[in-house]
Amino acid sequence: MIKAGKKPQKKIQATERKIHPLIIKLFPYVLILILGLIVYSNSFNCDFTFDDGNIILNNKAIRHIGNPGAIWDFYKTRFVGLYTFALNYHFNGLKVFGYHAVNIAIHIINAFLVMWLALLFFSSPAMRSEPISRHSRLLSLACALVFVSHPIQTQGVTYIVQRLASLATLFYLFSVCCYMKARLSDKRSRSVLFFLLAAASALFGMFTKEIVFTLPFALILFELAAFTKGSLKDFFSHRERYLYFLIPLILLLIVPALYSFKTGVIFHPVGSHRYQDPELTSTIYLMTQFKVIVRYIGLLAVPVHQNLLHDVAASKGFFNPATILGFLFLSSIVVLAIWLFPRKRAVSAGILWFFITLSVESSIIPIPSTMFEHRLYLPMFGFSLFFVSIMYYLVWEKFSQTAAITVFLAIVLAYSVMTFERNKVWKDRLTLWTDVVRKSPNLARPHYNLGCALLEKKYAENAKNEFFKTLEINPYYTPAYVKLGTMASMSGDYAAAIKYSSDAMLRDPYSVDVYNNLGSAYLLSGRYEEAAGVLQKALVYFPDNVEVHNNLGSAYLFLENYQAAREELKKSLAVDPVNFKALMNLGTVSLMLDDYDETISIFSKALTLHPENINAQFQIGMALANRGMVDRATMYLDNVVKTAPSFAQAHYLLGVILRHKGVERQASAHLEKAVELRPEYKQAPVELKEALDYLKSERTLKAKKTE
């Protein structure tokens, strides 16, 4: 009952709006996804460049996803990575967007795995009691944001072929995550499942890139850092623990032994690198890496002056000041990491991860290029863990959480802007190699590649200057001679083409490009016997090379050795059935041999590749006329003169055929046009058989002058 004079009290219930748990769980992933897409949003249309040519553009092994054997033969230890390029080619052809979309997706997934692995590490038995682990979710997200935004990662993401590094990292990280999940699980069945997933991922990684060889040592690191609470002696007191890493370790070491050490090599780079670092021994490479790793650390700390090809002089002696200082600096970091292990385990684990994962490419195994930024892609997890942990201990604990988050966000923002800007350099080959030449002007390779990029853009003189600069720096860089020879041939200076190609032969007598260039130069200058001699010698070293067989077939054609020409051209087509040049040459040989059915068949196949090719249409018209199939011949020839009104031979042959058909008015028009274009036709015979013989012999003379 309400008493008079008193107002009823309203019961006010506070309505707190709670965030749905699913949103909280998804937020880190959405944030990583958005940041990854933003910083790489300007890379989707960046062109193929550098080794993309050997691995993707010119690699016939990836043309058919139903032929994995060809990919396996091309590069056994990187089969999985190359098969993803085959899938890209199947769905996207050579449109770069699809390749970049896959690369960026892999990068973002790797960032998810970085967050997951960091979270598992902070949640492990050895870390649970540490104050830093109370903020495990936030710090794990921070690790992922550093990983996805750092500009040093651009070479592993935007450089298409380095999907091999990012995909291998995906399998590597997933394997370690599964191992951690297996060790943290209380259920035996769940543990077994995750162990199997870890092994399967490791196996895929082994056949993606050789950096996965270090995975067993990374597992040992996490076994020590995440599951050993006391001293290292405690680790060896429980024999059961050996099983958790010794079995994967043995299995993972068997795989490379079967497929890599069997051939006596670990790395088998595609393409020739003979022009670079000819005296790069294991000892020199190791000593050089003391300087290189110091540079890597500098680029991680302050990512400025990034470069595709860094100019690092080889260390010839250990007591070189830069070498010994680098060794002492790196040794002190390793000692510091060991000292910090029982005190600041996350910092120590990050440092040790960096050195373990970098060891394959920065140790005693000589790789033609001593320094590449994409080699930091996998070690970046170690840097991310180290960086975030240092931020926690030096800023969060000493100042405040707000200060740490503010500084961290400012750094990630700076990284993101730098990544976006760095991607602009990868726009196309010209922008990339202009940047490399500016930063490494004393290296031959950048000048050569800049010359090739300029040549593609039709800046011939500028390209020639770059090739000369290449040879000034390294007189043994034979591809520059090859390019200069090709340019000389295109300009009609066959003497210069022969000179450049001969110079290349003296410096590198085992390059197929050199043989083909010299053979082509002899062909174009009319020295057919010499051309045949060079190309016959090339077959000793390159018996299955399509271009060698094709060029040798051309030489035999000009020497009127038609049977030998046919044999060589058929060998070329046996290797590459859709080689247009070989088809055109074989069709011409068949016509010379009066094999009109084969002529029609070969040129028809050529037209399926290039339907607009008027020369193939004309040759079919000639063959049909010789067969007496004048109506079909008329159809082809009529199309030729409509498409190419200045094709004198087509007008002449069409006029002769029409005269024989009794269509005098049209015949006269075509014959008059032929005489207008080529006055010598006024004296030519007009009987069909004689006309065909005349055109056939004239075509041979013309080919000898123009080929």
XYZ file of C-alpha atoms in Angstrom:
707
model
C 0.000 0.000 0.000
C 1.302 3.407 -0.998
C 1.264 5.986 1.692
C 0.046 9.484 0.922
C 2.730 12.029 0.250
C 5.311 9.513 -0.884
C 6.129 8.818 -4.484
C 6.580 5.220 -5.562
C 10.216 4.260 -6.054
C 11.038 2.931 -9.474
C 13.305 -0.020 -9.504
C 15.998 0.790 -12.033
C 17.815 -2.163 -13.513
C 21.152 -1.532 -15.094
C 21.178 -2.970 -18.574
C 24.736 -3.794 -19.408
C 25.413 -4.508 -23.038
C 27.784 -7.401 -23.211
C 29.864 -8.113 -26.285
C 29.056 -11.462 -27.778
C 31.851 -14.007 -27.073
C 32.053 -14.918 -30.771
C 32.846 -11.309 -31.659
C 35.617 -11.270 -29.065
C 37.085 -14.448 -30.542
C 36.835 -13.263 -34.138
C 38.068 -9.713 -33.560
C 41.838 -10.548 -33.657
C 41.435 -12.506 -36.885
C 39.389 -9.756 -38.517
C 41.952 -7.151 -37.448
C 44.841 -9.185 -38.886
C 42.883 -9.810 -42.101
C 42.006 -6.149 -42.607
C 45.547 -4.956 -41.894
C 47.031 -7.570 -44.236
C 44.682 -6.627 -47.076
C 45.307 -2.903 -46.601
C 49.104 -3.026 -46.568
C 49.204 -5.328 -49.622
C 46.250 -3.763 -51.461
C 48.573 -2.152 -54.034
C 50.420 -5.382 -54.856
C 47.689 -7.358 -56.666
C 48.789 -6.115 -60.101
C 52.556 -6.126 -59.572
C 54.199 -7.860 -62.532
C 56.179 -11.096 -62.721
C 59.865 -10.446 -62.199
C 63.278 -12.006 -61.614
C 63.014 -15.800 -61.029
C 59.274 -15.705 -61.776
C 60.418 -16.200 -65.369
C 62.147 -19.551 -64.769
C 59.608 -20.897 -62.270
C 56.334 -19.630 -63.797
C 56.467 -17.813 -67.141
C 58.813 -20.177 -68.991
C 58.166 -23.340 -67.025
C 56.210 -25.823 -69.137
C 56.184 -28.280 -66.216
C 53.432 -26.275 -64.479
C 51.190 -26.027 -67.546
C 49.124 -29.133 -66.718
C 47.923 -29.957 -63.201
C 47.185 -33.483 -64.399
C 50.886 -34.100 -65.012
C 52.513 -33.889 -61.558
C 55.383 -36.051 -62.801
C 56.692 -33.158 -64.897
C 56.750 -30.915 -61.812
C 58.405 -33.651 -59.772
C 61.139 -34.017 -62.382
C 61.584 -30.236 -62.577
C 62.255 -29.768 -58.840
C 61.631 -32.703 -56.493
C 62.286 -31.011 -53.158
C 59.953 -28.095 -54.008
C 57.174 -30.102 -55.600
C 54.351 -28.865 -53.317
C 55.125 -25.186 -53.859
C 55.446 -25.619 -57.619
C 52.177 -27.532 -57.764
C 50.398 -24.485 -56.316
C 51.775 -22.485 -59.263
C 50.366 -25.167 -61.568
C 46.962 -24.704 -59.912
C 47.276 -20.948 -60.349
C 48.118 -21.414 -64.025
C 45.154 -23.767 -64.461
C 42.693 -21.204 -63.072
C 44.401 -17.877 -63.897
C 46.774 -18.529 -66.779
C 49.438 -15.819 -66.540
C 47.194 -13.152 -64.976
C 49.128 -11.901 -61.976
C 46.085 -11.082 -59.814
C 45.411 -14.730 -58.933
C 49.039 -15.404 -58.009
C 49.163 -12.370 -55.712
C 45.806 -13.248 -54.146
C 47.153 -16.675 -53.151
C 50.396 -15.179 -51.813
C 48.555 -12.634 -49.680
C 46.149 -15.305 -48.402
C 49.125 -17.458 -47.343
C 50.692 -14.457 -45.594
C 47.518 -13.709 -43.628
C 47.111 -17.389 -42.665
C 50.712 -17.337 -41.455
C 49.874 -14.348 -39.271
C 46.985 -16.356 -37.784
C 49.413 -19.204 -37.081
C 51.889 -16.781 -35.465
C 49.140 -15.632 -33.108
C 48.140 -19.240 -32.353
C 51.722 -20.382 -31.726
C 52.475 -17.394 -29.483
C 49.259 -18.080 -27.527
C 50.184 -21.758 -27.108
C 53.653 -20.768 -25.949
C 52.376 -18.263 -23.378
C 49.858 -20.899 -22.173
C 52.471 -23.652 -21.779
C 53.412 -25.149 -18.369
C 56.759 -23.338 -18.228
C 55.189 -19.941 -19.004
C 51.905 -19.997 -17.066
C 53.459 -18.692 -13.873
C 55.205 -15.805 -15.654
C 53.507 -12.374 -15.298
C 53.772 -11.840 -19.054
C 51.400 -14.768 -19.667
C 48.510 -12.920 -17.985
C 48.269 -10.865 -21.165
C 48.786 -13.786 -23.548
C 45.902 -12.968 -25.917
C 46.889 -9.348 -26.393
C 50.579 -10.137 -26.786
C 49.864 -12.971 -29.235
C 47.799 -10.595 -31.348
C 50.666 -8.102 -31.194
C 53.077 -10.755 -32.532
C 50.746 -11.397 -35.467
C 50.391 -7.676 -36.244
C 54.175 -7.249 -36.349
C 54.467 -10.310 -38.600
C 51.777 -9.213 -41.076
C 52.803 -5.553 -41.323
C 56.626 -5.576 -41.254
C 58.018 -4.289 -44.588
C 60.795 -6.897 -44.708
C 58.032 -9.419 -45.523
C 57.240 -7.778 -48.881
C 59.864 -9.823 -50.700
C 58.306 -13.026 -49.362
C 54.792 -11.919 -50.363
C 54.889 -9.561 -53.370
C 57.721 -11.385 -55.156
C 55.496 -14.147 -56.529
C 57.951 -17.039 -56.681
C 58.840 -16.557 -53.009
C 55.551 -18.234 -52.230
C 57.971 -21.108 -51.735
C 59.264 -19.347 -48.598
C 55.855 -18.255 -47.274
C 54.168 -21.597 -47.990
C 57.030 -23.510 -46.358
C 56.595 -21.185 -43.358
C 52.884 -22.042 -43.245
C 53.635 -25.774 -43.016
C 56.456 -25.086 -40.529
C 54.330 -22.979 -38.177
C 51.346 -25.311 -38.419
C 53.582 -28.284 -37.571
C 54.954 -26.557 -34.457
C 51.433 -25.482 -33.420
C 50.154 -29.053 -33.771
C 53.126 -30.345 -31.807
C 52.353 -27.866 -29.029
C 48.664 -28.826 -29.052
C 49.611 -32.507 -28.814
C 51.879 -31.828 -25.845
C 49.290 -29.675 -24.082
C 46.402 -32.100 -24.595
C 45.245 -34.345 -21.753
C 43.563 -36.861 -24.059
C 45.754 -39.473 -25.697
C 43.636 -39.711 -28.864
C 43.760 -35.935 -29.283
C 47.529 -35.949 -28.802
C 47.993 -38.654 -31.418
C 45.821 -36.723 -33.885
C 47.859 -33.533 -33.469
C 51.154 -35.423 -33.691
C 50.014 -36.909 -37.000
C 48.983 -33.473 -38.265
C 52.378 -32.099 -37.230
C 54.176 -34.870 -39.120
C 51.987 -34.442 -42.230
C 52.544 -30.681 -42.263
C 56.277 -31.201 -41.841
C 56.275 -33.592 -44.790
C 54.488 -31.061 -47.012
C 56.926 -28.399 -45.853
C 59.932 -30.572 -46.689
C 58.720 -30.697 -50.293
C 58.115 -26.952 -50.440
C 61.471 -25.461 -49.462
C 64.615 -26.676 -47.735
C 64.278 -24.244 -44.796
C 61.963 -26.815 -43.176
C 65.039 -28.964 -42.455
C 65.446 -26.972 -39.215
C 61.981 -27.937 -37.915
C 63.247 -30.698 -35.552
C 65.471 -28.160 -33.816
C 62.574 -25.719 -33.487
C 60.574 -28.504 -31.810
C 63.427 -29.088 -29.377
C 63.515 -25.340 -28.658
C 59.809 -25.314 -27.793
C 60.135 -28.518 -25.789
C 62.788 -26.790 -23.696
C 61.180 -23.333 -23.553
C 57.554 -24.366 -23.053
C 57.711 -27.596 -21.051
C 60.875 -27.429 -18.932
C 59.989 -25.468 -15.802
C 63.277 -25.732 -13.969
C 66.814 -26.025 -15.256
C 67.860 -27.875 -18.371
C 68.843 -30.836 -16.165
C 65.152 -31.340 -15.380
C 64.476 -31.878 -19.056
C 66.695 -34.943 -19.218
C 65.366 -36.454 -16.000
C 62.183 -37.747 -17.691
C 62.986 -40.243 -20.427
C 59.370 -40.137 -21.647
C 59.954 -36.656 -23.022
C 62.443 -37.923 -25.542
C 59.608 -39.601 -27.425
C 57.859 -36.305 -28.054
C 60.640 -34.898 -30.190
C 63.041 -37.720 -31.053
C 60.476 -39.611 -33.163
C 59.523 -36.518 -35.240
C 63.204 -35.565 -35.401
C 64.227 -38.934 -36.884
C 61.308 -38.990 -39.324
C 61.978 -35.457 -40.489
C 65.653 -36.130 -41.091
C 64.913 -39.240 -43.174
C 62.852 -37.269 -45.700
C 65.594 -34.906 -46.924
C 68.082 -37.781 -46.793
C 66.002 -39.722 -49.310
C 65.410 -36.950 -51.811
C 68.163 -34.367 -51.370
C 71.295 -35.977 -50.028
C 70.763 -38.823 -52.495
C 71.856 -36.446 -55.265
C 74.651 -34.940 -53.201
C 73.079 -31.475 -53.040
C 70.623 -29.664 -50.836
C 69.908 -26.629 -52.961
C 69.401 -27.031 -56.680
C 68.616 -23.534 -57.961
C 66.715 -23.287 -61.228
C 68.553 -21.312 -63.881
C 72.223 -20.566 -64.283
C 74.161 -18.571 -61.707
C 77.603 -19.380 -63.061
C 78.316 -15.716 -63.710
C 78.205 -14.887 -59.993
C 80.555 -15.686 -57.103
C 82.594 -18.403 -58.860
C 84.874 -18.847 -55.807
C 82.142 -18.938 -53.179
C 83.301 -21.793 -50.937
C 81.571 -22.981 -47.770
C 84.139 -21.199 -45.589
C 83.878 -17.895 -47.449
C 80.083 -18.122 -47.452
C 80.003 -18.721 -43.675
C 82.329 -15.822 -42.933
C 80.295 -13.561 -45.214
C 77.138 -14.535 -43.337
C 78.540 -13.006 -40.127
C 78.176 -9.635 -41.876
C 74.915 -10.548 -43.601
C 73.106 -11.601 -40.406
C 74.108 -8.327 -38.756
C 72.503 -6.547 -41.714
C 69.404 -8.726 -41.353
C 69.079 -7.694 -37.703
C 69.471 -4.050 -38.695
C 66.719 -4.381 -41.316
C 64.392 -5.989 -38.768
C 65.031 -3.253 -36.236
C 64.961 -0.341 -38.709
C 63.571 -1.486 -42.103
C 65.071 1.173 -44.362
C 67.150 0.855 -47.558
C 65.461 -2.412 -48.499
C 66.812 -3.963 -51.664
C 66.249 -7.042 -53.775
C 69.995 -7.579 -54.270
C 72.196 -6.256 -51.495
C 75.826 -5.585 -52.365
C 77.738 -7.641 -49.792
C 81.427 -8.229 -50.436
C 82.580 -11.796 -49.780
C 84.717 -12.182 -46.648
C 88.036 -13.669 -47.679
C 89.428 -13.923 -44.153
C 88.045 -14.327 -40.650
C 90.133 -11.491 -39.239
C 88.672 -8.952 -41.613
C 87.316 -6.225 -39.254
C 83.706 -6.444 -40.489
C 83.779 -10.246 -40.302
C 85.217 -10.620 -36.820
C 83.072 -7.797 -35.411
C 79.995 -9.464 -36.899
C 81.003 -12.795 -35.366
C 81.536 -11.234 -31.936
C 78.249 -9.333 -32.124
C 76.250 -12.429 -33.083
C 78.022 -14.582 -30.497
C 77.156 -12.077 -27.781
C 73.490 -12.195 -28.809
C 73.451 -16.002 -28.604
C 75.173 -15.913 -25.195
C 72.638 -13.312 -24.063
C 69.773 -15.538 -25.224
C 71.141 -18.491 -23.232
C 71.640 -16.288 -20.163
C 68.089 -14.924 -20.461
C 66.532 -18.387 -20.867
C 65.604 -18.973 -17.202
C 64.846 -15.266 -16.622
C 63.047 -13.932 -19.713
C 62.138 -17.081 -21.601
C 60.008 -15.415 -24.290
C 62.839 -13.046 -25.236
C 65.316 -15.931 -25.319
C 63.019 -18.179 -27.386
C 62.503 -15.404 -29.955
C 66.268 -14.928 -30.412
C 66.998 -18.647 -30.654
C 64.127 -19.178 -33.146
C 65.658 -16.479 -35.339
C 69.066 -18.179 -35.476
C 67.688 -21.718 -35.854
C 65.359 -20.907 -38.748
C 67.961 -18.790 -40.534
C 70.684 -21.432 -40.240
C 69.980 -23.346 -43.477
C 70.481 -20.293 -45.699
C 73.061 -18.499 -43.546
C 75.598 -21.133 -42.562
C 78.060 -23.294 -44.524
C 75.862 -24.151 -47.515
C 76.901 -21.777 -50.337
C 73.928 -20.228 -52.137
C 74.681 -18.065 -55.210
C 73.276 -14.875 -53.656
C 74.609 -14.297 -50.163
C 71.763 -12.057 -48.956
C 68.043 -12.057 -49.694
C 65.352 -10.410 -47.588
C 62.817 -13.205 -48.152
C 65.098 -15.457 -46.076
C 63.821 -13.528 -43.043
C 60.214 -14.590 -43.651
C 60.271 -17.620 -41.304
C 62.690 -16.061 -38.767
C 60.214 -13.152 -38.492
C 58.210 -15.148 -35.917
C 61.258 -15.080 -33.653
C 61.669 -11.344 -34.156
C 57.949 -10.750 -33.477
C 58.090 -12.737 -30.223
C 61.301 -10.975 -29.196
C 59.998 -7.509 -30.105
C 56.657 -7.883 -28.309
C 58.313 -9.375 -25.206
C 60.885 -6.560 -25.063
C 58.066 -4.011 -25.397
C 56.328 -5.668 -22.456
C 59.383 -5.730 -20.177
C 60.797 -2.304 -21.082
C 57.642 -0.230 -21.589
C 54.604 -2.032 -20.151
C 56.198 -3.054 -16.836
C 58.314 0.067 -16.339
C 55.729 2.633 -17.476
C 52.178 1.542 -18.240
C 49.999 -0.610 -20.441
C 48.702 2.493 -22.215
C 52.230 3.664 -23.028
C 53.188 0.233 -24.369
C 50.095 -0.029 -26.573
C 50.552 3.529 -27.864
C 54.193 2.971 -28.813
C 53.371 -0.415 -30.316
C 50.524 0.924 -32.472
C 52.723 3.775 -33.696
C 55.400 1.296 -34.759
C 52.889 -1.019 -36.489
C 51.429 2.008 -38.296
C 54.918 2.976 -39.467
C 55.564 -0.608 -40.603
C 52.282 -0.627 -42.516
C 53.029 2.613 -44.361
C 56.525 1.383 -45.230
C 55.136 -1.925 -46.528
C 52.610 -0.112 -48.720
C 55.359 2.120 -50.102
C 57.776 -0.768 -50.641
C 55.177 -2.588 -52.743
C 55.275 0.296 -55.245
C 58.844 -0.689 -56.123
C 57.554 -4.131 -57.217
C 55.078 -2.612 -59.706
C 56.975 -3.906 -62.734
C 60.449 -4.952 -63.814
C 61.489 -1.418 -64.711
C 60.581 0.106 -61.326
C 62.151 -2.809 -59.462
C 65.481 -2.895 -61.263
C 65.788 0.885 -61.337
C 65.556 0.748 -57.551
C 68.126 -2.068 -57.307
C 70.633 -0.333 -59.614
C 70.292 2.860 -57.580
C 71.086 0.985 -54.353
C 73.609 -1.554 -55.710
C 75.326 0.207 -58.641
C 78.430 -1.981 -58.472
C 76.658 -5.303 -59.052
C 76.464 -6.675 -62.594
C 73.181 -8.543 -62.209
C 70.953 -5.489 -61.541
C 72.337 -3.654 -64.574
C 71.637 -6.686 -66.760
C 68.078 -7.018 -65.505
C 67.473 -3.286 -65.853
C 68.702 -3.581 -69.454
C 66.181 -6.383 -70.079
C 63.396 -4.276 -68.539
C 64.336 -1.283 -70.698
C 64.424 -3.497 -73.777
C 60.875 -4.675 -73.032
C 59.805 -1.010 -72.907
C 61.487 -0.391 -76.310
C 64.277 1.780 -74.847
C 66.927 -0.005 -76.920
C 69.798 2.462 -76.527
C 69.346 2.735 -72.765
C 69.158 -1.054 -72.575
C 72.394 -1.390 -74.549
C 74.160 0.979 -72.141
C 73.062 -1.175 -69.205
C 74.393 -4.325 -70.890
C 77.729 -2.589 -71.512
C 77.779 -1.521 -67.855
C 77.120 -5.144 -66.867
C 80.149 -6.325 -68.832
C 82.270 -3.488 -67.474
C 81.595 -4.782 -63.951
C 81.775 -8.487 -64.841
C 83.268 -9.391 -68.262
C 82.109 -12.999 -67.781
C 78.396 -12.192 -67.498
C 77.455 -14.067 -70.670
C 73.705 -13.219 -70.764
C 74.694 -9.602 -71.477
C 76.642 -10.757 -74.568
C 73.617 -12.817 -75.606
C 71.316 -9.794 -75.349
C 73.738 -7.557 -77.243
C 73.981 -10.221 -79.951
C 70.203 -10.457 -80.200
C 69.869 -6.666 -80.441
C 72.535 -6.553 -83.161
C 70.684 -9.240 -85.142
C 67.406 -7.334 -84.845
C 69.057 -4.189 -86.192
C 70.605 -6.116 -89.113
C 74.192 -5.836 -87.872
C 74.963 -9.543 -88.235
C 78.739 -9.075 -87.970
C 78.289 -7.526 -84.516
C 75.832 -10.275 -83.574
C 78.415 -12.925 -84.467
C 81.117 -11.052 -82.539
C 79.052 -10.742 -79.349
C 77.898 -14.356 -79.568
C 81.464 -15.576 -80.169
C 82.671 -13.559 -77.148
C 79.960 -15.229 -75.097
C 81.043 -18.658 -76.374
C 84.612 -18.036 -75.210
C 83.424 -17.202 -71.694
C 80.667 -19.791 -71.326
C 80.868 -22.689 -73.791
C 78.095 -24.588 -71.979
C 75.175 -22.173 -72.339
C 72.371 -23.157 -74.711
C 71.463 -19.489 -75.214
C 74.973 -18.805 -76.471
C 74.803 -21.621 -79.030
C 71.357 -20.589 -80.250
C 72.381 -16.951 -80.526
C 75.536 -17.711 -82.484
C 73.698 -20.189 -84.719
C 70.940 -17.646 -85.415
C 73.511 -14.945 -86.198
C 75.194 -17.225 -88.762
C 71.785 -18.085 -90.249
C 70.804 -14.452 -90.621
C 74.118 -13.573 -92.241
C 73.738 -16.423 -94.765
C 76.582 -18.535 -93.350
C 74.471 -21.698 -93.218
C 77.308 -24.242 -93.035
C 78.803 -22.490 -90.000
C 75.361 -22.227 -88.423
C 74.815 -25.959 -88.843
C 78.261 -26.685 -87.362
C 77.592 -24.623 -84.218
C 74.126 -26.096 -83.717
C 75.326 -29.679 -84.261
C 77.874 -29.097 -81.496
C 75.102 -27.710 -79.273
C 73.189 -30.986 -79.593
C 76.069 -32.777 -77.861
C 75.332 -30.790 -74.694
C 71.614 -30.100 -75.180
C 70.112 -33.046 -77.101
C 66.519 -32.196 -76.126
C 66.559 -28.436 -76.582
C 63.667 -27.281 -78.761
C 65.357 -24.157 -80.106
C 68.570 -25.952 -81.067
C 66.644 -28.523 -83.135
C 64.497 -25.774 -84.660
C 67.478 -23.598 -85.623
C 69.379 -26.588 -86.997
C 66.308 -27.508 -89.024
C 66.293 -23.961 -90.432
C 69.972 -24.276 -91.355
C 69.309 -27.541 -93.209
C 66.328 -25.900 -94.936
C 68.530 -23.133 -96.332
C 71.125 -25.732 -97.332
C 68.300 -27.522 -99.203
C 68.865 -30.667 -97.136
C 65.127 -31.060 -96.666
C 65.085 -34.564 -95.205
C 67.577 -33.597 -92.479
C 65.585 -30.412 -91.853
C 62.369 -32.419 -91.460
C 64.065 -34.789 -88.990
C 65.370 -31.957 -86.774
C 62.086 -30.066 -86.794
C 60.139 -33.191 -85.867
C 62.520 -33.695 -82.916
C 61.766 -30.139 -81.839
C 58.015 -30.753 -82.033
C 58.339 -34.059 -80.170
C 59.528 -32.045 -77.150
C 57.167 -29.104 -77.693
C 54.231 -30.028 -79.997
C 52.876 -26.479 -80.036
C 56.098 -24.669 -80.927
C 54.876 -22.214 -83.561
C 58.271 -21.523 -85.140
C 58.989 -25.224 -85.555
C 55.531 -25.801 -87.085
C 56.043 -23.009 -89.605
C 59.488 -24.305 -90.566
C 58.275 -27.899 -90.878
C 55.360 -26.757 -93.050
C 57.805 -25.002 -95.362
C 60.006 -28.127 -95.556
C 56.962 -30.256 -96.428
C 56.070 -27.824 -99.200
C 59.611 -28.017 -100.573
C 59.328 -31.819 -100.547
C 55.994 -31.588 -102.422
C 54.275 -33.319 -99.501
C 51.150 -31.169 -99.801
C 48.994 -33.168 -97.407
C 51.547 -32.743 -94.637
C 51.954 -29.079 -95.569
C 48.224 -28.469 -95.167
C 48.130 -30.440 -91.895
C 51.144 -28.658 -90.339
C 50.084 -25.128 -91.293
C 46.505 -25.838 -90.157
C 47.883 -26.778 -86.742
C 49.931 -23.575 -86.744
C 46.726 -21.614 -87.456
C 45.076 -23.100 -84.353
C 47.814 -21.357 -82.366
C 47.786 -18.104 -84.347
C 44.625 -17.918 -86.513
C 45.594 -14.493 -87.846
C 48.911 -15.611 -89.361
C 48.676 -14.764 -93.056
C 51.866 -16.617 -94.044
C 50.390 -19.920 -92.836
C 47.170 -19.164 -94.739
C 49.148 -18.387 -97.899
C 51.160 -21.616 -97.623
C 47.953 -23.633 -97.248
C 46.628 -21.839 -100.338
C 49.746 -22.833 -102.291
C 49.510 -26.460 -101.149
C 45.795 -26.644 -102.031
C 46.479 -25.150 -105.465
C 49.161 -27.766 -106.051
C 46.656 -30.437 -105.069
C 44.219 -29.018 -107.642
C 41.780 -27.931 -104.905
C 41.496 -24.443 -106.395
C 38.188 -23.488 -104.769
C 39.563 -24.014 -101.250
C 42.835 -22.371 -102.296
C 40.882 -19.337 -103.535
C 39.134 -19.024 -100.153
C 42.455 -18.930 -98.246
C 44.179 -16.594 -100.688
C 41.227 -14.231 -100.818
C 41.394 -13.910 -97.031
C 45.140 -13.233 -97.241
C 44.826 -10.339 -99.709
C 41.959 -8.824 -97.738
C 43.985 -8.982 -94.515
C 47.298 -7.964 -96.138
C 46.636 -6.033 -99.379
C 50.389 -5.636 -100.008
C 51.073 -9.408 -100.094
C 52.251 -9.533 -103.746
C 52.701 -13.321 -103.958
C 49.134 -13.911 -102.771
C 47.771 -11.481 -105.394
C 49.801 -13.191 -108.110
C 48.765 -16.739 -107.207
C 45.131 -15.718 -106.737
C 45.178 -13.983 -110.138
C 46.568 -17.116 -111.846
C 43.947 -19.357 -110.190
C 41.091 -17.001 -111.097
C 42.297 -16.811 -114.735
C 42.240 -20.620 -114.923
C 38.736 -20.545 -113.469
C 37.688 -18.112 -116.178
C 37.120 -15.146 -113.867
C 39.189 -12.887 -116.087
C 38.209 -9.497 -114.683
C 39.098 -10.361 -111.060
C 42.156 -12.265 -112.227
C 43.480 -9.252 -114.110
C 42.922 -6.996 -111.094
C 44.990 -9.267 -108.837
C 47.731 -9.763 -111.434
C 47.961 -6.008 -112.009
C 48.191 -5.486 -108.232
C 50.956 -8.066 -108.038
C 52.932 -6.316 -110.798
C 52.359 -2.948 -109.094
C 53.801 -4.320 -105.858
C 56.526 -6.414 -107.506
C 57.362 -5.270 -111.090
C 59.344 -8.483 -111.721
C 56.039 -10.380 -111.859
C 55.446 -8.807 -115.293
C 57.935 -11.317 -116.715
C 56.657 -14.243 -114.626
C 54.882 -17.256 -116.226
C 51.145 -17.409 -115.859
C 50.495 -21.148 -116.149
C 49.374 -22.448 -112.777
C 52.039 -25.140 -112.313
C 54.766 -22.843 -113.564
C 53.479 -20.039 -111.363
C 53.540 -22.281 -108.305
C 57.072 -23.416 -109.097
C 58.098 -19.809 -109.605
C 56.592 -18.689 -106.312
C 58.071 -21.671 -104.517
C 61.613 -20.901 -105.720
C 61.127 -17.203 -105.082
C 59.931 -17.876 -101.575
C 63.135 -19.817 -100.873
C 65.271 -16.926 -102.112
C 63.252 -14.474 -100.038
C 63.642 -16.618 -96.934
C 67.399 -16.751 -97.402
C 67.517 -12.955 -97.582
C 65.238 -12.195 -94.648
C 65.661 -15.016 -92.110
